[in-house]
C-alpha cells in the first residue's frame, strides 16, 4: 500500500513537469527550446552543425536543426564500436492549423485568417475552443536574418460551430468540415479601422518588443490556450494538447537526465519535427540528421568506417510514439486480443507490413527492460481489416539499419486538440527508459 502511494505521488510529480513542458510548447520550435533548457540545466552543451566539434569522453551535448528537431547525446565511457548507441527517438510536432503566407481576409463584416491543415487533425475538436497564435518570427538582422519565438497568451481566435438550428442533421450525420471553407478562425470584426495587411506583423512585433518593419517572415500556428491538467477522481488521467508526442519526448529527456553520468554505450535522444506529415524534410525522421551526428561522434573517437558499421550493428533504437488505448464506446475498433488499457504500461506495437519496425528480438529486448523496471507491458496489433498508422520507427530503421522497436504509452483522443492519457503510464515509461539508459 505504501509503495502504491509513493508511486502515485511520484507520477503526479513527473506529470506536473510534463504538463509544464506541454503548456510552454505550443509549437515544435517552443518544444525544442524547452527541451534544450532542460538539457542545459543537466550539464549538456550546445553544439552547432556548422562548427567544428571537440567531443570529450562522457561529454554531454546537443544539436538542433531548424530549431524544431533536436539530437542530444552523452558520449560513452567505452569504445563506440564495442558498446554501440542506445537511442530513443520521438517527434516534436503535433497536428494543428497553420497560417497561410497571406492569411488576413475580410468576409461578411469579419476579419478572418486563412489556415492550412498540418497533419491528421481531428478537425471538429478545433471548433468552439479559445485559440491563439504561436510560432517563429524571422527578423531582418545586420547580416541576413535572425529568428525569435513568439506566443500570444490571450485567446484571440475562434472557429465557431454553426448553430444546430442551421444544421439540423449534425447529430445524425456528424460535423463535416471543409478545410478551405469552414476552418478559418474569426479574428475580429472588420470595422472601418479594421486591421490591414500589417496587422499580424504589428501584433508579433509588440509581443517581441521590436519594430514591425524588422519582421520579415511569420510561421504561426493556432493553439488552444487552455492548460493541460491531471483529472479523474484519483488523478489517474492527463487531459492536455500535444500529449502525442511531447509525452514521449519528455519521458526520454527525463530518463537521460536521471540516468548515471557514465556508462559504456553512447546514449542518444533524437526528436524530429514533421512526423505528422511523413517525415520527409531536412529536419524530419527521413533526413540524415541523426546519421550525420552518429558519424561525427565516431570520427571524434578517431574511428573509421568499419567501427561506425560495427557500432550500428550493436545499437538499439527505441521509437517512442503514443499508442491507441481501447475506447470503451468503440471497443470493436480494436483486435480483441490487443486492447491496450490506460495505466497498464507501455505498448509494444508490431505490424507485419512494417508500419511499425518492431521484430522479435527488439520487441523482447523492450519487454525485458520493462520487466527489469517492474513495469507491466502491453502489445498492440491493428485489426486485420484496418489500415495501420505509422511513425518514425520504420523510417529511421530503414535509414540507419539499426535494430528498432516501436513503443508508446496508450492514449485516447489521439490528434484531438485535447488528448487523454494516464498519469501512471508516464512514470512507468520514464522508469523503463531510465533503465535503458543506465545499462552498460
Ligand atoms: Zn505521434
CSV table of C-alpha atoms in Angstrom, one decimal, residues 3-372:
chain,number,residue,atom,x,y,z
A,3,UNK,CA,4.6,1.5,-2.2
A,4,UNK,CA,1.4,2.3,-4.3
A,5,UNK,CA,1.1,5.6,-2.6
A,6,UNK,CA,4.7,6.6,-3.3
A,7,UNK,CA,4.2,5.6,-6.9
A,8,UNK,CA,1.2,7.8,-7.2
A,9,UNK,CA,2.9,10.8,-5.6
A,10,UNK,CA,5.9,10.3,-8.0
A,11,UNK,CA,3.6,10.0,-11.0
A,12,UNK,CA,1.9,13.3,-10.0
A,13,UNK,CA,5.3,14.9,-9.8
A,14,UNK,CA,6.5,13.8,-13.2
A,15,UNK,CA,3.2,14.6,-14.8
A,16,UNK,CA,3.4,18.2,-13.5
A,17,UNK,CA,6.7,18.5,-15.2
A,18,UNK,CA,5.2,17.1,-18.4
A,19,UNK,CA,2.3,19.5,-18.3
A,20,UNK,CA,4.7,22.4,-17.8
A,21,UNK,CA,6.6,21.3,-20.9
A,22,UNK,CA,3.4,20.9,-23.0
A,23,UNK,CA,2.0,24.3,-21.9
A,24,UNK,CA,5.3,26.0,-22.7
A,25,UNK,CA,5.4,24.3,-26.1
A,26,UNK,CA,2.6,25.3,-28.4
A,27,UNK,CA,4.8,24.6,-31.5
A,28,UNK,CA,7.8,22.3,-32.2
A,29,UNK,CA,10.1,25.4,-32.0
A,30,UNK,CA,9.0,26.0,-28.5
A,31,UNK,CA,9.3,22.3,-27.6
A,32,UNK,CA,12.9,22.2,-28.8
A,33,UNK,CA,13.7,25.4,-26.9
A,34,UNK,CA,12.2,24.0,-23.7
A,35,UNK,CA,13.9,20.6,-24.0
A,36,UNK,CA,17.2,22.5,-24.7
A,37,UNK,CA,16.8,24.4,-21.4
A,38,UNK,CA,16.2,21.1,-19.5
A,39,UNK,CA,19.4,19.7,-21.1
A,40,UNK,CA,21.5,22.8,-20.4
A,41,UNK,CA,20.4,22.6,-16.7
A,42,UNK,CA,21.5,19.0,-16.8
A,43,UNK,CA,25.0,19.9,-17.9
A,44,UNK,CA,24.6,19.5,-21.7
A,45,UNK,CA,26.5,21.8,-24.0
A,46,UNK,CA,25.0,23.1,-27.3
A,47,UNK,CA,26.9,22.3,-30.5
A,48,UNK,CA,26.2,23.7,-33.9
A,49,UNK,CA,26.3,21.6,-37.0
A,50,UNK,CA,28.2,24.3,-39.0
A,51,UNK,CA,31.1,24.4,-36.4
A,52,UNK,CA,34.0,22.1,-35.7
A,53,UNK,CA,33.3,19.9,-32.6
A,54,UNK,CA,35.6,18.8,-29.8
A,55,UNK,CA,34.0,15.9,-28.0
A,56,UNK,CA,35.1,14.6,-24.6
A,57,UNK,CA,34.6,11.0,-23.4
A,58,UNK,CA,31.4,11.1,-21.2
A,59,UNK,CA,30.7,14.6,-22.5
A,60,UNK,CA,27.1,15.8,-22.8
A,61,UNK,CA,26.0,17.6,-25.9
A,62,UNK,CA,23.0,18.5,-28.0
A,63,UNK,CA,22.4,19.9,-31.5
A,64,UNK,CA,19.2,21.4,-33.0
A,65,UNK,CA,18.2,21.6,-36.7
A,66,UNK,CA,15.8,24.3,-37.9
A,67,UNK,CA,15.1,25.0,-34.3
A,68,UNK,CA,12.4,22.2,-34.5
A,69,UNK,CA,14.4,19.0,-34.3
A,70,UNK,CA,17.0,18.0,-31.7
A,71,UNK,CA,19.6,15.3,-31.1
A,72,UNK,CA,21.3,15.1,-27.7
A,73,UNK,CA,24.0,12.6,-26.7
A,74,UNK,CA,26.2,11.5,-23.9
A,75,UNK,CA,29.5,10.1,-25.2
A,76,UNK,CA,30.0,6.6,-23.8
A,77,UNK,CA,32.8,5.6,-21.5
A,78,UNK,CA,33.6,2.6,-23.7
A,79,UNK,CA,34.7,2.4,-27.3
A,80,UNK,CA,31.6,3.0,-29.5
A,81,UNK,CA,32.3,0.0,-31.7
A,82,UNK,CA,32.2,-2.2,-28.7
A,83,UNK,CA,29.4,-0.6,-26.7
A,84,UNK,CA,27.1,0.8,-29.5
A,85,UNK,CA,24.5,3.5,-29.4
A,86,UNK,CA,21.4,3.5,-27.3
A,87,UNK,CA,18.9,5.7,-28.9
A,88,UNK,CA,15.4,6.9,-28.0
A,89,UNK,CA,13.5,8.7,-30.8
A,90,UNK,CA,10.3,10.7,-30.8
A,91,UNK,CA,8.6,13.6,-32.6
A,92,UNK,CA,8.2,17.2,-31.6
A,93,UNK,CA,5.3,18.1,-33.9
A,94,UNK,CA,1.6,17.6,-33.4
A,95,UNK,CA,-1.3,18.0,-35.9
A,96,UNK,CA,-2.6,21.6,-35.9
A,97,UNK,CA,-3.8,24.5,-38.1
A,98,UNK,CA,-1.2,26.8,-39.6
A,99,UNK,CA,-1.5,30.3,-41.0
A,100,UNK,CA,-1.1,30.6,-44.8
A,101,UNK,CA,1.5,33.1,-46.1
A,102,UNK,CA,-1.1,35.8,-46.8
A,103,UNK,CA,-3.7,34.9,-44.1
A,104,UNK,CA,-5.8,38.0,-43.5
A,105,UNK,CA,-9.1,38.5,-45.3
A,106,UNK,CA,-12.4,40.2,-44.7
A,107,UNK,CA,-15.7,38.4,-45.2
A,108,UNK,CA,-19.3,39.4,-44.2
A,109,UNK,CA,-18.0,42.0,-41.8
A,110,UNK,CA,-15.5,39.8,-40.1
A,111,UNK,CA,-11.7,39.7,-40.2
A,112,UNK,CA,-10.5,36.2,-40.6
A,113,UNK,CA,-7.3,34.2,-41.1
A,114,UNK,CA,-6.7,31.6,-43.8
A,115,UNK,CA,-5.3,28.3,-42.4
A,116,UNK,CA,-3.8,25.1,-43.7
A,117,UNK,CA,-4.3,21.7,-42.0
A,118,UNK,CA,-1.0,20.3,-40.7
A,119,UNK,CA,-1.1,16.5,-40.3
A,120,UNK,CA,-4.1,14.3,-39.4
A,121,UNK,CA,-6.1,16.8,-37.4
A,122,UNK,CA,-9.3,15.7,-35.7
A,123,UNK,CA,-10.8,18.8,-37.2
A,124,UNK,CA,-14.1,19.1,-35.2
A,125,UNK,CA,-12.2,19.4,-31.9
A,126,UNK,CA,-10.7,22.7,-33.1
A,127,UNK,CA,-14.2,24.3,-33.2
A,128,UNK,CA,-15.5,26.4,-30.2
A,129,UNK,CA,-12.2,26.5,-28.5
A,130,UNK,CA,-10.3,29.5,-27.1
A,131,UNK,CA,-7.4,29.7,-29.6
A,132,UNK,CA,-4.3,31.8,-30.1
A,133,UNK,CA,-1.2,32.1,-32.2
A,134,UNK,CA,2.4,30.9,-31.7
A,135,UNK,CA,5.4,30.2,-33.8
A,136,UNK,CA,8.6,31.5,-35.3
A,137,UNK,CA,9.2,35.1,-36.5
A,138,UNK,CA,12.0,35.8,-39.0
A,139,UNK,CA,13.6,39.2,-38.4
A,140,UNK,CA,15.9,41.3,-40.5
A,141,UNK,CA,19.3,41.3,-39.0
A,142,UNK,CA,22.5,43.1,-39.7
A,143,UNK,CA,23.8,40.0,-41.5
A,144,UNK,CA,20.9,38.2,-43.1
A,145,UNK,CA,18.2,37.1,-40.8
A,146,UNK,CA,17.6,36.1,-37.2
A,147,UNK,CA,14.6,34.3,-35.7
A,148,UNK,CA,12.6,34.7,-32.5
A,149,UNK,CA,9.8,32.6,-31.0
A,150,UNK,CA,6.5,34.3,-30.2
A,151,UNK,CA,3.4,33.3,-28.4
A,152,UNK,CA,0.2,35.4,-27.9
A,153,UNK,CA,-1.1,34.3,-24.5
A,154,UNK,CA,-4.6,35.7,-24.8
A,155,UNK,CA,-7.3,33.9,-26.7
A,156,UNK,CA,-7.7,36.0,-29.9
A,157,UNK,CA,-9.2,33.5,-32.3
A,158,UNK,CA,-12.2,31.2,-32.5
A,159,UNK,CA,-13.7,28.8,-35.1
A,160,UNK,CA,-17.4,28.9,-34.1
A,161,UNK,CA,-19.6,26.0,-35.0
A,162,UNK,CA,-22.8,26.6,-36.9
A,163,UNK,CA,-25.8,26.6,-34.6
A,164,UNK,CA,-27.8,23.4,-34.5
A,165,UNK,CA,-30.9,25.3,-35.8
A,166,UNK,CA,-29.0,25.9,-39.0
A,167,UNK,CA,-27.5,22.4,-39.3
A,168,UNK,CA,-30.4,20.2,-38.1
A,169,UNK,CA,-28.7,16.9,-39.2
A,170,UNK,CA,-25.4,17.5,-37.5
A,171,UNK,CA,-26.1,14.9,-34.7
A,172,UNK,CA,-27.1,12.2,-37.2
A,173,UNK,CA,-24.6,12.9,-39.9
A,174,UNK,CA,-21.7,14.2,-37.9
A,175,UNK,CA,-19.9,17.5,-38.3
A,176,UNK,CA,-18.4,17.6,-41.8
A,177,UNK,CA,-15.8,20.4,-42.2
A,178,UNK,CA,-14.4,21.5,-45.5
A,179,UNK,CA,-10.8,22.6,-44.7
A,180,UNK,CA,-10.9,25.6,-47.1
A,181,UNK,CA,-14.4,26.8,-46.3
A,182,UNK,CA,-15.1,26.0,-42.6
A,183,UNK,CA,-11.9,26.3,-40.7
A,184,UNK,CA,-10.9,30.0,-41.0
A,185,UNK,CA,-10.9,31.4,-37.5
A,186,UNK,CA,-12.5,34.8,-36.7
A,187,UNK,CA,-10.0,37.3,-35.5
A,188,UNK,CA,-12.3,40.4,-35.1
A,189,UNK,CA,-15.0,42.5,-36.6
A,190,UNK,CA,-13.9,44.1,-39.9
A,191,UNK,CA,-15.0,47.7,-39.0
A,192,UNK,CA,-13.8,50.8,-40.7
A,193,UNK,CA,-10.5,50.7,-38.8
A,194,UNK,CA,-10.1,47.0,-39.4
A,195,UNK,CA,-6.7,45.5,-39.5
A,196,UNK,CA,-4.5,46.0,-42.5
A,197,UNK,CA,-2.0,43.6,-44.0
A,198,UNK,CA,0.5,44.8,-41.4
A,199,UNK,CA,-1.8,43.8,-38.6
A,200,UNK,CA,-0.1,40.5,-37.8
A,201,UNK,CA,3.4,42.0,-38.0
A,202,UNK,CA,2.3,44.7,-35.6
A,203,UNK,CA,0.9,42.1,-33.2
A,204,UNK,CA,4.0,40.0,-33.1
A,205,UNK,CA,6.4,42.9,-33.0
A,206,UNK,CA,4.5,44.3,-30.0
A,207,UNK,CA,4.9,40.9,-28.3
A,208,UNK,CA,8.7,40.8,-29.2
A,209,UNK,CA,9.4,44.4,-28.5
A,210,UNK,CA,10.8,45.1,-31.9
A,211,UNK,CA,9.8,47.3,-34.9
A,212,UNK,CA,7.1,45.9,-37.2
A,213,UNK,CA,9.4,46.8,-40.2
A,214,UNK,CA,12.0,44.3,-38.9
A,215,UNK,CA,9.6,41.4,-39.2
A,216,UNK,CA,10.2,39.6,-42.5
A,217,UNK,CA,8.5,36.3,-42.1
A,218,UNK,CA,5.9,34.6,-39.9
A,219,UNK,CA,5.5,30.8,-39.3
A,220,UNK,CA,2.5,30.8,-37.0
A,221,UNK,CA,0.2,28.0,-35.8
A,222,UNK,CA,-3.0,28.0,-33.9
A,223,UNK,CA,-3.1,26.5,-30.4
A,224,UNK,CA,-5.6,26.1,-27.5
A,225,UNK,CA,-4.9,28.5,-24.6
A,226,UNK,CA,-6.4,26.1,-22.1
A,227,UNK,CA,-3.7,24.5,-20.0
A,228,UNK,CA,-3.3,20.7,-19.5
A,229,UNK,CA,-4.4,19.1,-16.3
A,230,UNK,CA,-4.5,15.9,-14.3
A,231,UNK,CA,-8.0,14.6,-14.0
A,232,UNK,CA,-10.2,11.8,-12.7
A,233,UNK,CA,-11.1,11.1,-9.0
A,234,UNK,CA,-7.7,9.7,-8.3
A,235,UNK,CA,-5.8,11.9,-10.8
A,236,UNK,CA,-5.4,8.9,-13.0
A,237,UNK,CA,-5.7,10.8,-16.2
A,238,UNK,CA,-4.0,13.6,-18.1
A,239,UNK,CA,-6.1,15.9,-20.3
A,240,UNK,CA,-3.9,18.1,-22.5
A,241,UNK,CA,-2.9,19.1,-26.0
A,242,UNK,CA,0.1,17.6,-27.8
A,243,UNK,CA,0.5,14.5,-25.5
A,244,UNK,CA,1.3,12.9,-28.9
A,245,UNK,CA,4.1,13.2,-28.8
A,246,UNK,CA,5.6,15.6,-26.2
A,247,UNK,CA,4.9,12.9,-23.6
A,248,UNK,CA,7.4,10.6,-25.2
A,249,UNK,CA,9.9,13.4,-25.7
A,250,UNK,CA,9.6,14.3,-22.0
A,251,UNK,CA,9.9,10.7,-20.7
A,252,UNK,CA,13.1,10.2,-22.8
A,253,UNK,CA,14.6,13.5,-21.8
A,254,UNK,CA,13.9,12.9,-18.1
A,255,UNK,CA,15.3,9.4,-18.4
A,256,UNK,CA,18.6,10.6,-19.9
A,257,UNK,CA,18.9,13.3,-17.2
A,258,UNK,CA,18.2,10.8,-14.4
A,259,UNK,CA,20.4,8.0,-15.6
A,260,UNK,CA,24.0,7.6,-14.3
A,261,UNK,CA,26.5,10.1,-15.8
A,262,UNK,CA,28.8,7.4,-17.1
A,263,UNK,CA,28.0,4.2,-18.9
A,264,UNK,CA,29.8,2.4,-21.7
A,265,UNK,CA,27.3,2.9,-24.5
A,266,UNK,CA,26.8,6.3,-26.2
A,267,UNK,CA,23.2,7.4,-25.3
A,268,UNK,CA,21.2,9.5,-27.8
A,269,UNK,CA,17.9,11.3,-27.9
A,270,UNK,CA,16.6,12.0,-31.4
A,271,UNK,CA,13.5,14.2,-31.5
A,272,UNK,CA,12.2,15.0,-35.0
A,273,UNK,CA,9.8,17.6,-36.5
A,274,UNK,CA,7.4,16.8,-39.4
A,275,UNK,CA,6.5,13.2,-38.3
A,276,UNK,CA,2.8,14.1,-38.7
A,277,UNK,CA,3.3,14.9,-42.4
A,278,UNK,CA,5.5,12.0,-43.3
A,279,UNK,CA,9.0,12.9,-42.0
A,280,UNK,CA,10.3,14.0,-45.4
A,281,UNK,CA,12.1,17.2,-44.6
A,282,UNK,CA,15.7,18.4,-43.8
A,283,UNK,CA,14.9,18.0,-40.1
A,284,UNK,CA,12.5,15.1,-40.3
A,285,UNK,CA,13.0,11.4,-39.5
A,286,UNK,CA,13.8,10.6,-43.1
A,287,UNK,CA,16.7,13.2,-43.1
A,288,UNK,CA,20.3,12.3,-42.5
A,289,UNK,CA,20.3,14.5,-39.3
A,290,UNK,CA,20.9,11.6,-36.8
A,291,UNK,CA,23.1,9.6,-39.1
A,292,UNK,CA,25.4,12.6,-39.6
A,293,UNK,CA,25.7,13.1,-35.8
A,294,UNK,CA,26.4,9.4,-35.2
A,295,UNK,CA,29.2,9.6,-37.8
A,296,UNK,CA,30.6,12.7,-36.2
A,297,UNK,CA,30.7,11.0,-32.8
A,298,UNK,CA,32.7,8.2,-34.4
A,299,UNK,CA,35.0,10.5,-36.3
A,300,UNK,CA,35.9,12.1,-33.0
A,301,UNK,CA,36.9,8.9,-31.4
A,302,UNK,CA,39.3,8.6,-34.3
A,303,UNK,CA,37.5,5.5,-35.6
A,304,UNK,CA,37.0,4.6,-39.2
A,305,UNK,CA,34.0,3.4,-41.3
A,306,UNK,CA,34.3,-0.2,-40.1
A,307,UNK,CA,33.9,1.0,-36.4
A,308,UNK,CA,30.8,3.0,-37.4
A,309,UNK,CA,29.2,0.0,-39.0
A,310,UNK,CA,30.1,-2.2,-36.0
A,311,UNK,CA,28.7,0.4,-33.6
A,312,UNK,CA,25.4,0.5,-35.6
A,313,UNK,CA,25.2,-3.3,-35.5
A,314,UNK,CA,25.4,-3.2,-31.7
A,315,UNK,CA,22.8,-0.5,-31.3
A,316,UNK,CA,19.2,-0.3,-30.4
A,317,UNK,CA,16.7,2.4,-31.4
A,318,UNK,CA,13.5,2.8,-29.3
A,319,UNK,CA,11.0,4.7,-31.3
A,320,UNK,CA,8.6,6.2,-28.8
A,321,UNK,CA,5.2,7.4,-30.0
A,322,UNK,CA,1.8,7.3,-28.4
A,323,UNK,CA,-0.4,4.2,-28.8
A,324,UNK,CA,-4.1,3.6,-29.2
A,325,UNK,CA,-5.8,2.6,-25.9
A,326,UNK,CA,-9.1,0.7,-26.3
A,327,UNK,CA,-12.1,3.1,-26.3
A,328,UNK,CA,-14.9,1.7,-24.2
A,329,UNK,CA,-17.5,3.1,-26.6
A,330,UNK,CA,-15.8,1.8,-29.7
A,331,UNK,CA,-14.1,-1.4,-28.5
A,332,UNK,CA,-15.0,-3.2,-31.7
A,333,UNK,CA,-12.3,-1.0,-33.4
A,334,UNK,CA,-9.6,-3.0,-31.7
A,335,UNK,CA,-8.5,-6.5,-32.2
A,336,UNK,CA,-9.9,-8.5,-29.3
A,337,UNK,CA,-6.5,-9.8,-28.3
A,338,UNK,CA,-4.8,-6.4,-28.5
A,339,UNK,CA,-6.7,-3.9,-26.4
A,340,UNK,CA,-4.2,-1.7,-24.5
A,341,UNK,CA,-5.5,0.0,-21.4
A,342,UNK,CA,-4.6,3.3,-19.9
A,343,UNK,CA,-2.2,3.0,-16.9
A,344,UNK,CA,-1.4,-0.6,-17.7
A,345,UNK,CA,2.0,0.1,-19.0
A,346,UNK,CA,3.8,0.9,-22.3
A,347,UNK,CA,2.7,-0.7,-25.5
A,348,UNK,CA,4.9,-2.6,-28.0
A,349,UNK,CA,3.5,-2.1,-31.5
A,350,UNK,CA,4.0,-4.5,-34.3
A,351,UNK,CA,2.8,-4.8,-37.9
A,352,UNK,CA,3.6,-7.5,-40.4
A,353,UNK,CA,3.6,-4.8,-43.2
A,354,UNK,CA,6.3,-2.9,-41.3
A,355,UNK,CA,4.3,0.1,-40.5
A,356,UNK,CA,6.0,-0.5,-37.1
A,357,UNK,CA,9.6,-1.5,-37.0
A,358,UNK,CA,9.3,-4.0,-34.1
A,359,UNK,CA,10.7,-7.5,-34.8
A,360,UNK,CA,11.0,-10.5,-32.4
A,361,UNK,CA,14.4,-9.5,-30.9
A,362,UNK,CA,13.8,-5.8,-30.5
A,363,UNK,CA,10.3,-6.4,-29.0
A,364,UNK,CA,11.7,-8.9,-26.5
A,365,UNK,CA,14.5,-6.6,-25.5
A,366,UNK,CA,12.0,-3.9,-24.7
A,367,UNK,CA,9.8,-6.4,-22.7
A,368,UNK,CA,12.9,-7.3,-20.7
A,369,UNK,CA,13.6,-3.6,-19.9
A,370,UNK,CA,10.0,-3.3,-18.6
A,371,UNK,CA,10.4,-6.5,-16.5
A,372,UNK,CA,13.6,-5.1,-15.0
